[in-house]
N, CA, C and O atoms as a DFTB+ gen file, in Angstrom:
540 C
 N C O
     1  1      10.232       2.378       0.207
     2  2      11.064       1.657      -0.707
     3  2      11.711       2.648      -1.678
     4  3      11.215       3.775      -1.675
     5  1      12.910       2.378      -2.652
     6  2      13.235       3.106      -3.613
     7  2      12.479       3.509      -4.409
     8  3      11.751       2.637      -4.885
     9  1      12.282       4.900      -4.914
    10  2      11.243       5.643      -5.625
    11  2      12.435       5.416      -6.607
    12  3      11.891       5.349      -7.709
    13  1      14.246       5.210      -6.837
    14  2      14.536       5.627      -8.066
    15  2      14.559       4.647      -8.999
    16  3      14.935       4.815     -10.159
    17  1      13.934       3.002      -8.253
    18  2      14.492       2.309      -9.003
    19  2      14.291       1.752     -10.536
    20  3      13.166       1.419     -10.910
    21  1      15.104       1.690     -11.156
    22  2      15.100       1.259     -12.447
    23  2      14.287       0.188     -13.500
    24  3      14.749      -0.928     -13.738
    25  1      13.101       0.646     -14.057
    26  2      12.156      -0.951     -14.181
    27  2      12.450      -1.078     -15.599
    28  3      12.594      -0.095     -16.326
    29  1      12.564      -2.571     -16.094
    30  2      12.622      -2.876     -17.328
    31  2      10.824      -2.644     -17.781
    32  3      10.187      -1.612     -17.570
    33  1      10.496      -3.422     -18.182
    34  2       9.762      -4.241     -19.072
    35  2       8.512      -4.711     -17.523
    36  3       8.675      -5.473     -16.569
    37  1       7.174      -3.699     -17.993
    38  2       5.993      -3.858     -16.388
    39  2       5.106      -4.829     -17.338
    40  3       4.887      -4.767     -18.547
    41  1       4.783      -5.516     -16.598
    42  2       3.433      -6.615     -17.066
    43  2       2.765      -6.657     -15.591
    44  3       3.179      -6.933     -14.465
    45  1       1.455      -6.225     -16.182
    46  2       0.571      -6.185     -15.474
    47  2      -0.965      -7.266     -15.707
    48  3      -1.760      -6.928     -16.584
    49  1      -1.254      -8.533     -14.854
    50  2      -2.234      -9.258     -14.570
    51  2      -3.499      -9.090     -14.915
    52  3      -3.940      -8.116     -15.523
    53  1      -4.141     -10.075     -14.519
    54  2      -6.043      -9.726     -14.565
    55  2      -6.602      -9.231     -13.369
    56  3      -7.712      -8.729     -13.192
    57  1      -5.216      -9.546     -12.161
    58  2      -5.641      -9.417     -10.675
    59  2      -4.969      -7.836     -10.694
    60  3      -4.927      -7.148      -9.673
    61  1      -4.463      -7.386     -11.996
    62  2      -3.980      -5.834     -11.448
    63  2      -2.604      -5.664     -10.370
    64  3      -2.238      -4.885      -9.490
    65  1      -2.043      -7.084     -11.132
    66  2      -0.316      -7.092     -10.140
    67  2       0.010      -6.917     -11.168
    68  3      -0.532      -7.411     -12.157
    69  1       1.350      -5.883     -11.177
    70  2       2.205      -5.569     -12.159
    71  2       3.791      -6.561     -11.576
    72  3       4.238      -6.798     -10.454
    73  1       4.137      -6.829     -12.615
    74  2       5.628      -7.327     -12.726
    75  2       6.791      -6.979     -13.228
    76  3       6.915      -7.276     -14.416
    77  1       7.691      -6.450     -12.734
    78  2       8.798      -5.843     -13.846
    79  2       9.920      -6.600     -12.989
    80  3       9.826      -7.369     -12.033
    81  1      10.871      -6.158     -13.599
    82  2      12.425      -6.122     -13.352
    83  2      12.987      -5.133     -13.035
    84  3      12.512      -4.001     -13.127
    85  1      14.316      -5.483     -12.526
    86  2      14.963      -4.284     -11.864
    87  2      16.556      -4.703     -11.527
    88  3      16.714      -5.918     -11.407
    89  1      17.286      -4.203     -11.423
    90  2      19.002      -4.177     -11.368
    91  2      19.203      -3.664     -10.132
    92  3      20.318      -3.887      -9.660
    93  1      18.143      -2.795      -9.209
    94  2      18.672      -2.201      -8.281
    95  2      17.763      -3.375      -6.860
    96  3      16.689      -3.946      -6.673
    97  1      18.712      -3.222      -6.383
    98  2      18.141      -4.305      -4.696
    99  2      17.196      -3.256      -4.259
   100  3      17.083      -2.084      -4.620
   101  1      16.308      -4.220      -3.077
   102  2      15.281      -3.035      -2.307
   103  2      16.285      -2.303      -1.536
   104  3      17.483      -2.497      -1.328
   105  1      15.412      -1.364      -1.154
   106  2      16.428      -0.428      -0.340
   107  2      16.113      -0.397       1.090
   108  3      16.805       0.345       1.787
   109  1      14.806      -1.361       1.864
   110  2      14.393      -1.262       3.130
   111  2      15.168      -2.608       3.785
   112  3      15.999      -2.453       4.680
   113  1      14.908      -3.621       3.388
   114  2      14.987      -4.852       3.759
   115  2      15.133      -6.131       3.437
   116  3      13.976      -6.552       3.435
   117  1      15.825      -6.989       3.171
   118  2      16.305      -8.149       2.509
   119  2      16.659      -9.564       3.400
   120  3      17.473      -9.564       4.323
   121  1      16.117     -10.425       3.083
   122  2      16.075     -11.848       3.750
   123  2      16.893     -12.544       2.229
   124  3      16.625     -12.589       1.028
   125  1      17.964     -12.996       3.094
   126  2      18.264     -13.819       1.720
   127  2      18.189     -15.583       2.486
   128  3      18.569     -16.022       3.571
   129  1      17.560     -16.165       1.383
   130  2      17.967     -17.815       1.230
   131  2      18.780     -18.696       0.841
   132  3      18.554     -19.287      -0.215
   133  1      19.771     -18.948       1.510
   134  2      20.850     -19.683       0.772
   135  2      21.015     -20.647      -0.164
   136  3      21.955     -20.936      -0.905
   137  1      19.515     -21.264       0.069
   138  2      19.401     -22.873      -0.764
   139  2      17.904     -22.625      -1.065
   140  3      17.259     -23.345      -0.303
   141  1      17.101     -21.915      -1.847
   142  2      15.933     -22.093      -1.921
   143  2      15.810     -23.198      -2.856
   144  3      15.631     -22.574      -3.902
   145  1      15.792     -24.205      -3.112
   146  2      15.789     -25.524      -3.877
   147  2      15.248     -26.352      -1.978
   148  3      14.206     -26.876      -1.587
   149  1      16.466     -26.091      -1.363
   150  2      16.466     -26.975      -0.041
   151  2      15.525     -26.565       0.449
   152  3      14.844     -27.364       1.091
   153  1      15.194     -25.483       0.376
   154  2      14.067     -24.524       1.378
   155  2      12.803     -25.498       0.878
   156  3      12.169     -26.207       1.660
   157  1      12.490     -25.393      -0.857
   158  2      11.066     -25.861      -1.176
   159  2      11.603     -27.513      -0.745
   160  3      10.759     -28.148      -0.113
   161  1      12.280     -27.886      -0.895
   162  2      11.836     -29.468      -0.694
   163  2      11.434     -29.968       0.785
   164  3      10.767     -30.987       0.965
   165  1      11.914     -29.139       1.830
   166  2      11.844     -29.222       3.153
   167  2      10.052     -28.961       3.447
   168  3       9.257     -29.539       4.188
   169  1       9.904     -27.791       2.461
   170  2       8.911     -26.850       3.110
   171  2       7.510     -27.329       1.993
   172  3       6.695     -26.548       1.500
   173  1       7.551     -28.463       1.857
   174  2       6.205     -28.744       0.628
   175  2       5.115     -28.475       0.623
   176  3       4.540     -28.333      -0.456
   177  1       4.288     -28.273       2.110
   178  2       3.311     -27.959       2.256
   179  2       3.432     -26.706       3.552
   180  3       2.529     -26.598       4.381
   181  1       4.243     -26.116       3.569
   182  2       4.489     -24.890       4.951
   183  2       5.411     -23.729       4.236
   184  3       5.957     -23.691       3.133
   185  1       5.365     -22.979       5.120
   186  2       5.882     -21.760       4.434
   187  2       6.921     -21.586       5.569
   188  3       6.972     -22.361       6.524
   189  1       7.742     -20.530       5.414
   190  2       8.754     -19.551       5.618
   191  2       8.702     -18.326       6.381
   192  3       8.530     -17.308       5.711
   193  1       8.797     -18.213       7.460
   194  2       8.738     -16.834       7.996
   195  2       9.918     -16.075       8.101
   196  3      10.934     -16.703       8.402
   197  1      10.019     -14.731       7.899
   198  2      11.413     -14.061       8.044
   199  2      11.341     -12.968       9.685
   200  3      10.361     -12.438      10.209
   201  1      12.372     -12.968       9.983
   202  2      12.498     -12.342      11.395
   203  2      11.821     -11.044      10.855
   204  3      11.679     -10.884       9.643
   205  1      11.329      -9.949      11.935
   206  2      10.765      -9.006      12.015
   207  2      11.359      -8.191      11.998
   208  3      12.407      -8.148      12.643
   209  1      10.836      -7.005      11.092
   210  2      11.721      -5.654      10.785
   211  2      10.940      -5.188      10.994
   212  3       9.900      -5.840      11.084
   213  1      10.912      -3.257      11.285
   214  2      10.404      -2.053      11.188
   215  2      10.380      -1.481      10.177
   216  3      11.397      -1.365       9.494
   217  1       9.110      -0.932       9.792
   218  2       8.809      -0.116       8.680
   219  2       7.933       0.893       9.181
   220  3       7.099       0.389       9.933
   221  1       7.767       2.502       9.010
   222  2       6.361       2.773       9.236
   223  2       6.196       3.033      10.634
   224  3       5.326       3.804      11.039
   225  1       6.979       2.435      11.382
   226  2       6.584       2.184      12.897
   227  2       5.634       0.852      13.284
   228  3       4.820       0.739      14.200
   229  1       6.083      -0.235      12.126
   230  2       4.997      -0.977      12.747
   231  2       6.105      -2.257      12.636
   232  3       7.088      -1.965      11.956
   233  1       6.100      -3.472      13.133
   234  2       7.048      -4.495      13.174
   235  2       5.945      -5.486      12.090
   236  3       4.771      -5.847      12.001
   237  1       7.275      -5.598      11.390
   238  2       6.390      -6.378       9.744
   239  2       7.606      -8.128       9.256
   240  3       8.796      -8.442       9.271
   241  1       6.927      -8.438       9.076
   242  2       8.040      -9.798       8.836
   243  2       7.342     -10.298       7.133
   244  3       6.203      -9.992       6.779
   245  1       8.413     -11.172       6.200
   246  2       7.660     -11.700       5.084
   247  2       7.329     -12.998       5.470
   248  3       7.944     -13.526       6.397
   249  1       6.237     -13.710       4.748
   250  2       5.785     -15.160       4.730
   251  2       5.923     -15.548       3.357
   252  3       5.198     -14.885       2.615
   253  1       6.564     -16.338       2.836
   254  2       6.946     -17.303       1.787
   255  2       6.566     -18.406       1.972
   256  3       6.866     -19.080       2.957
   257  1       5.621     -18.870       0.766
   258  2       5.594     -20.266       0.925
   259  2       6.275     -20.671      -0.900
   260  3       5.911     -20.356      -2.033
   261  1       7.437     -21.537      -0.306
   262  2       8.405     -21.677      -1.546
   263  2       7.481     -22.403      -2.723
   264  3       7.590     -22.041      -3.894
   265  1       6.832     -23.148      -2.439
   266  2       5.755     -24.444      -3.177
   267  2       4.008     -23.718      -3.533
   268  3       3.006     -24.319      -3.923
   269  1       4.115     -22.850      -3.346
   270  2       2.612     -21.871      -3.350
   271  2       1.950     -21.880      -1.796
   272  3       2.367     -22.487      -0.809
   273  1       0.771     -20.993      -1.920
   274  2      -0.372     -21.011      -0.970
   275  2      -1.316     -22.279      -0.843
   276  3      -2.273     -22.276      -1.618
   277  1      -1.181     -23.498       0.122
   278  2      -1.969     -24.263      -0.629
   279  2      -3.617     -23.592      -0.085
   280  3      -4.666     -23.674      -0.725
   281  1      -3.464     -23.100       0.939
   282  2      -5.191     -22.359       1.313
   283  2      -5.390     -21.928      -0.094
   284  3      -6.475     -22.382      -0.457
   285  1      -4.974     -21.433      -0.794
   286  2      -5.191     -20.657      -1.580
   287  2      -5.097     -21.088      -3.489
   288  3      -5.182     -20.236      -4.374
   289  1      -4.898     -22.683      -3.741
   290  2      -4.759     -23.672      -4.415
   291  2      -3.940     -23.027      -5.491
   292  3      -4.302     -22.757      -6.637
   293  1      -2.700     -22.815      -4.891
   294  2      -1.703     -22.202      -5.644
   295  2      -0.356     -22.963      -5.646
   296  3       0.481     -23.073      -4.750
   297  1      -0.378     -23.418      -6.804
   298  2       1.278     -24.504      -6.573
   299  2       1.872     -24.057      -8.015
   300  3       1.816     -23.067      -8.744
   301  1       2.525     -25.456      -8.018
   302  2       4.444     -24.653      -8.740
   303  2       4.840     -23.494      -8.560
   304  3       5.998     -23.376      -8.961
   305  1       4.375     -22.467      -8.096
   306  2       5.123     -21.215      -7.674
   307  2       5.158     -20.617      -6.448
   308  3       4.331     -20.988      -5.615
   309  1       6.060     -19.644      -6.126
   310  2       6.071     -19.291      -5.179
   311  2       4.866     -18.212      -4.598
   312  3       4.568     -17.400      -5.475
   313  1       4.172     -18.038      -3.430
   314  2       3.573     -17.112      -3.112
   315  2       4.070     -16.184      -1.807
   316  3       4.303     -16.911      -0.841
   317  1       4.272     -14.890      -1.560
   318  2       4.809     -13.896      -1.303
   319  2       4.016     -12.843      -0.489
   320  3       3.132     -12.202      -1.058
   321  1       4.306     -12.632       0.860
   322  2       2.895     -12.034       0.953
   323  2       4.403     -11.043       2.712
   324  3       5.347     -11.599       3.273
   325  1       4.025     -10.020       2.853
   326  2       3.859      -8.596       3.319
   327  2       2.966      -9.192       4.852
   328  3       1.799      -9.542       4.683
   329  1       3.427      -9.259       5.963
   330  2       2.657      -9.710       7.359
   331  2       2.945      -8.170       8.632
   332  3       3.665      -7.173       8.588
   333  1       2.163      -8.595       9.423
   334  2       2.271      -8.126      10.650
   335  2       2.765      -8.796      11.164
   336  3       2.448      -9.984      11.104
   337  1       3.921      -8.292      12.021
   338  2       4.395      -9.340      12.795
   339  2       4.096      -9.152      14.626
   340  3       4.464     -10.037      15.399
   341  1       3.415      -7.924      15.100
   342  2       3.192      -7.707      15.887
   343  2       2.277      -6.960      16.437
   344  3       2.359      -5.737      16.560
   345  1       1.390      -7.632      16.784
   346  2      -0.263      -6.767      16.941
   347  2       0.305      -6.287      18.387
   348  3      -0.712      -5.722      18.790
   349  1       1.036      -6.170      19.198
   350  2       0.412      -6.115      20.804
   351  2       0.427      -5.115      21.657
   352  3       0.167      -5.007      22.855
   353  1       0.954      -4.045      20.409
   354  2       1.146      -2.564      20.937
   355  2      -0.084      -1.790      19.842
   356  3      -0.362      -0.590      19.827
   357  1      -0.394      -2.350      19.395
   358  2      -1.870      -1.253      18.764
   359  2      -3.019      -1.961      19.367
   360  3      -3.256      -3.058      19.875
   361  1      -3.815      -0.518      19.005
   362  2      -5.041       0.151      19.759
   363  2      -6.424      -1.432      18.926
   364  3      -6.521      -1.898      17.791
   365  1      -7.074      -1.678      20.043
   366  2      -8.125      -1.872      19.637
   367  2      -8.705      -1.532      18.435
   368  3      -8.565      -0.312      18.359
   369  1      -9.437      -2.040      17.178
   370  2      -9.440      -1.977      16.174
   371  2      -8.555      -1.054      15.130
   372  3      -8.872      -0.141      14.368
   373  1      -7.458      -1.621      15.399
   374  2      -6.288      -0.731      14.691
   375  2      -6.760      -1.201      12.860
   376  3      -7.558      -2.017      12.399
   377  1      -5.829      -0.239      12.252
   378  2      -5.869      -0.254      10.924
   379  2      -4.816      -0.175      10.768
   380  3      -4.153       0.211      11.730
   381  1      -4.021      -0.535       9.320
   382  2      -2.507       0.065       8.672
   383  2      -2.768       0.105       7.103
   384  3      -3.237      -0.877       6.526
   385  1      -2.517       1.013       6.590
   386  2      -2.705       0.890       5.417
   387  2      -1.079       0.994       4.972
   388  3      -0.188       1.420       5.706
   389  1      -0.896       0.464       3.485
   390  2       0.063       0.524       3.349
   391  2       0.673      -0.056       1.750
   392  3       0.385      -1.200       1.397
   393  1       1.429       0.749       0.959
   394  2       2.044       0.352      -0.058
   395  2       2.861      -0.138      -0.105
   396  3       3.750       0.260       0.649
   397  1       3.208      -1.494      -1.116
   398  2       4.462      -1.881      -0.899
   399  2       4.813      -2.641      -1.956
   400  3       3.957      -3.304      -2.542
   401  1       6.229      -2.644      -2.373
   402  2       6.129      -3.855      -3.609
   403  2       7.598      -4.849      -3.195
   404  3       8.467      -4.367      -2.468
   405  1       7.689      -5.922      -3.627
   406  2       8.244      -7.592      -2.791
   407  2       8.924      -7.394      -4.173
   408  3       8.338      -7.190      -5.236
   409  1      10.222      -7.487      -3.979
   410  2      11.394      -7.778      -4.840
   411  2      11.992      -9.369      -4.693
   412  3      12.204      -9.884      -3.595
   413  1      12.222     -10.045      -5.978
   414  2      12.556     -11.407      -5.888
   415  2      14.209     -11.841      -6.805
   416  3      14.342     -12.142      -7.991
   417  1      14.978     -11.753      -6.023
   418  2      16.447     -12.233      -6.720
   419  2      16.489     -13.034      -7.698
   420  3      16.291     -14.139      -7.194
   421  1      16.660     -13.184      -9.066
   422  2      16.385     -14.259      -9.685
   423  2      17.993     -14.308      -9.975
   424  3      18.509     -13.488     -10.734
   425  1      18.768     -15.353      -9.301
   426  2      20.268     -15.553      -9.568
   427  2      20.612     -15.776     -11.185
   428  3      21.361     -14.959     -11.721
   429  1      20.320     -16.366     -11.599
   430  2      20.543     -16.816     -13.305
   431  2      20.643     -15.813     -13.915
   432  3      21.574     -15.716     -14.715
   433  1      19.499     -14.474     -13.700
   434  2      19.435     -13.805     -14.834
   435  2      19.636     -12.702     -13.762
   436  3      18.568     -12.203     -13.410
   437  1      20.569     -12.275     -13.249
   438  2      21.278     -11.347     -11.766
   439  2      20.268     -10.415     -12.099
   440  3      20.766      -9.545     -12.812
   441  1      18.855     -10.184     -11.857
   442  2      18.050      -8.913     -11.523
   443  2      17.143      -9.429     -10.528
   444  3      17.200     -10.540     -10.000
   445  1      16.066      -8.261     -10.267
   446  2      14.993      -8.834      -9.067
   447  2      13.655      -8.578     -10.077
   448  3      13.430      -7.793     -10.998
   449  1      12.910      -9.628      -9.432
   450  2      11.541      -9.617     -10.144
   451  2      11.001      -8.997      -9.104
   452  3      11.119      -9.365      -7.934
   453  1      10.082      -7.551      -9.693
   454  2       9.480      -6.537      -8.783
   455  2       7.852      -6.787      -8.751
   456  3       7.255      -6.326      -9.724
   457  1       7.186      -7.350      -7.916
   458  2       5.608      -7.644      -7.621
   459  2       5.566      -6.442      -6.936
   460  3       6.495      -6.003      -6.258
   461  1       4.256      -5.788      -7.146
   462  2       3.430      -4.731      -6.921
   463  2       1.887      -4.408      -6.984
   464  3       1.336      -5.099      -7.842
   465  1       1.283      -3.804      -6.513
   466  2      -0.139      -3.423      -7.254
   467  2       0.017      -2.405      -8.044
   468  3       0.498      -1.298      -7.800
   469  1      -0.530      -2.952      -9.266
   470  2      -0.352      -2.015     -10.408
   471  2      -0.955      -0.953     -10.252
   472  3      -0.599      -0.031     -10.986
   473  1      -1.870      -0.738      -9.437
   474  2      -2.352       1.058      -9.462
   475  2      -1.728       1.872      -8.340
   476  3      -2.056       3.011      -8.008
   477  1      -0.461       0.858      -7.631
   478  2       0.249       1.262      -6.159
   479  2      -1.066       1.437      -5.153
   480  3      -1.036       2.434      -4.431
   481  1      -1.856       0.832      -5.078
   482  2      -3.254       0.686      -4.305
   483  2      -2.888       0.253      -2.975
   484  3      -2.156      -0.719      -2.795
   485  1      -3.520       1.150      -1.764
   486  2      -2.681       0.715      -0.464
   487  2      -3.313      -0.526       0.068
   488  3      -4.495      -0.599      -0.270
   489  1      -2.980      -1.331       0.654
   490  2      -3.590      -2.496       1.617
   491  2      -4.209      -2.223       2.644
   492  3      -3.535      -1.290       3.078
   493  1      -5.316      -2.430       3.603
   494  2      -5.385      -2.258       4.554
   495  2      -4.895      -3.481       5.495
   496  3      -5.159      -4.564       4.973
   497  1      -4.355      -3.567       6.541
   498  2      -3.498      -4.912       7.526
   499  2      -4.429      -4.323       8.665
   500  3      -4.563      -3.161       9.049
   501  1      -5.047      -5.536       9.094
   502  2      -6.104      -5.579      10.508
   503  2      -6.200      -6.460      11.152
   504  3      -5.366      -7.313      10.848
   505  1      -7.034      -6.826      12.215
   506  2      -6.730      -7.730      13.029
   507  2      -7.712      -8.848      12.141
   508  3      -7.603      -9.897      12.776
   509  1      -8.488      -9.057      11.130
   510  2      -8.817      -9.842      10.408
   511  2      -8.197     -10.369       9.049
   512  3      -8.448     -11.455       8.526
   513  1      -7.171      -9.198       8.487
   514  2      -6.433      -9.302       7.595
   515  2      -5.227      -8.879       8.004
   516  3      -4.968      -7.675       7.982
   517  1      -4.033     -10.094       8.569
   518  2      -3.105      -9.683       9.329
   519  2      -1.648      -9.241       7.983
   520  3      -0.634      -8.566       8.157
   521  1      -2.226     -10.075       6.521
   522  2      -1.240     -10.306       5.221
   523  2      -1.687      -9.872       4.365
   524  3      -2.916      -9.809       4.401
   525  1      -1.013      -9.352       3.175
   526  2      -1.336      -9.291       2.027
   527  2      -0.113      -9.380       1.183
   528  3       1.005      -8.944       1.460
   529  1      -0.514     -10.043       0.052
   530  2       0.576     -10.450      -0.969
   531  2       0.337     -11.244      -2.340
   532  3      -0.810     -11.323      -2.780
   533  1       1.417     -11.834      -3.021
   534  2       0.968     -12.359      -4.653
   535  2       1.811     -13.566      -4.229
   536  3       2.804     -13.837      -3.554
   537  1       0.450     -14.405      -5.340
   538  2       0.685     -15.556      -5.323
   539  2       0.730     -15.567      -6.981
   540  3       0.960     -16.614      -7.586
């Protein structure tokens, strides 16, 4: 992702997610939603998958659920989460570790809200933990 980009104002959680702002778009990959209003009313209890990109060498897609995680008893907001999108070319107990931070368009106020782990702490993605992300 962009190492140059520009952060306002970082707030960082109890869960150790930092939040800032930013003026500059990601620089890997972008799914845009045309109607996310339409998206959550459609999608009340299901989420969102985005087609599969390359990163890394590994094929990665996002999962959005516009209305929260409900596994995860998370509502009015959105939850955001970083997937595998393709186990079928790695090795028997594969691993991926991996940093990453999920940029969010907020149209009204034209910047992106930047989710991250505040210590840039890598993930591990396995065949038991195929996601990781903020809710």
């Amino acid at each position: 992702m962009n190492n140059l980009t520009k952060m306002d104002s970082v707030f960082v959680d109890k869960d150790a997610i930092a939040r800032s702002t930013s003026h500059v778009p990601p620089a890997h990959y972008i799914v845009k939603i045309k109607s996310f209003s339409v998206l959550a009313e459609k999608a009340v209890d299901e989420k969102y998958e985005s087609g599969a990109f390359e990163a890394g060498g590994y094929k990665w897609k996002l999962v959005l659920y516009p209305n929260g995680n409900k596994s995860k008893n998370v509502q009015d907001h959105i939850s955001l989460y970083l997937a595998v999108a393709d186990t079928s070319s790695v090795t028997l107990g594969w691993e991926v570790y991996a940093v990453f931070r999920l940029f969010l368009l907020d149209q009204n106020q034209d910047n992106y809200l930047v989710v991250q782990d505040a210590m840039g702490k890598e993930r591990r993605f396995n065949g038991l933990k195929l996601q990781w992300g903020f809710d």
